[in-house]
GROMACS .gro file of C-alpha atoms in nm:
model
   74
    1MET     CA    1  11.958  -5.784  -1.281
    2THR     CA    2  12.051  -5.613  -1.603
    3THR     CA    3  11.968  -5.256  -1.677
    4ARG     CA    4  11.721  -5.364  -1.938
    5ALA     CA    5  11.545  -5.595  -1.688
    6LYS     CA    6  11.534  -5.316  -1.434
    7LEU     CA    7  11.369  -5.088  -1.692
    8LEU     CA    8  11.111  -5.351  -1.778
    9ALA     CA    9  11.036  -5.463  -1.422
   10PRO     CA   10  10.687  -5.372  -1.300
   11LYS     CA   11  10.668  -5.108  -1.026
   12LEU     CA   12  10.418  -4.938  -0.810
   13LEU     CA   13  10.355  -4.570  -0.885
   14THR     CA   14  10.434  -4.296  -0.634
   15GLU     CA   15  10.155  -4.114  -0.464
   16TRP     CA   16  10.212  -3.804  -0.688
   17GLU     CA   17  10.203  -4.025  -1.002
   18LEU     CA   18   9.877  -4.186  -0.899
   19TRP     CA   19   9.710  -3.845  -0.852
   20ALA     CA   20   9.859  -3.718  -1.181
   21CYS     CA   21   9.722  -4.020  -1.367
   22ALA     CA   22   9.380  -3.971  -1.199
   23ASN     CA   23   9.370  -3.618  -1.310
   24GLU     CA   24   9.474  -3.699  -1.665
   25MET     CA   25   9.203  -3.971  -1.689
   26ILE     CA   26   8.941  -3.719  -1.586
   27ARG     CA   27   9.075  -3.466  -1.842
   28GLN     CA   28   9.053  -3.735  -2.116
   29HIS     CA   29   8.734  -3.912  -2.018
   30GLY     CA   30   8.538  -3.685  -1.775
   31PHE     CA   31   8.286  -3.873  -1.565
   32ASP     CA   32   8.366  -4.196  -1.749
   33ALA     CA   33   8.719  -4.194  -1.623
   34PRO     CA   34   8.664  -4.451  -1.348
   35ILE     CA   35   8.521  -4.697  -1.601
   36HIS     CA   36   8.815  -4.661  -1.838
   37ALA     CA   37   9.066  -4.696  -1.545
   38ALA     CA   38   8.889  -5.004  -1.409
   39MET     CA   39   8.883  -5.164  -1.754
   40ARG     CA   40   9.263  -5.113  -1.780
   41ALA     CA   41   9.313  -5.261  -1.432
   42ASP     CA   42   9.103  -5.569  -1.538
   43GLU     CA   43   9.311  -5.604  -1.864
   44LEU     CA   44   9.631  -5.618  -1.666
   45TRP     CA   45   9.510  -5.856  -1.394
   46GLY     CA   46   9.653  -6.170  -1.543
   47SER     CA   47   9.980  -6.039  -1.672
   48ASP     CA   48  10.093  -5.744  -1.462
   49LEU     CA   49   9.965  -5.744  -1.102
   50ASP     CA   50  10.159  -5.420  -1.011
   51GLY     CA   51  10.011  -5.249  -1.314
   52SER     CA   52   9.661  -5.370  -1.220
   53ARG     CA   53   9.706  -5.252  -0.860
   54ASN     CA   54   9.826  -4.906  -0.993
   55TRP     CA   55   9.511  -4.871  -1.196
   56ARG     CA   56   9.285  -4.977  -0.911
   57LEU     CA   57   9.452  -4.716  -0.691
   58ILE     CA   58   9.395  -4.457  -0.970
   59VAL     CA   59   9.026  -4.551  -0.973
   60HIS     CA   60   8.995  -4.461  -0.601
   61ARG     CA   61   9.169  -4.127  -0.664
   62ILE     CA   62   8.946  -4.050  -0.963
   63HIS     CA   63   8.639  -4.111  -0.732
   64ALA     CA   64   8.788  -3.874  -0.476
   65LEU     CA   65   8.848  -3.602  -0.735
   66LEU     CA   66   8.497  -3.645  -0.874
   67GLY     CA   67   8.356  -3.617  -0.525
   68ARG     CA   68   8.227  -3.977  -0.526
   69ASP     CA   69   8.234  -4.235  -0.248
   70SER     CA   70   8.483  -4.487  -0.386
   71GLU     CA   71   8.341  -4.761  -0.155
   72ARG     CA   72   7.985  -4.726  -0.290
   73ARG     CA   73   7.889  -4.992  -0.543
   74HIS     CA   74   7.622  -4.938  -0.806
   0.00000   0.00000   0.00000
């Protein structure tokens, strides 16, 4: 694999990166952060499964930071 291909290859984020992204989403979007993160996960579903998975993991962390039950469905 070339260096360029390695840089462009999808990857899963570390635990630290997931929490940092969740915090940043809350800073930018407040209580709407889970909605924005879920929309991004949906956008990536057909083209970047690792990216979509990262965003879904971020949604769960956003719920935890906001004190919401991430398993509860509205």
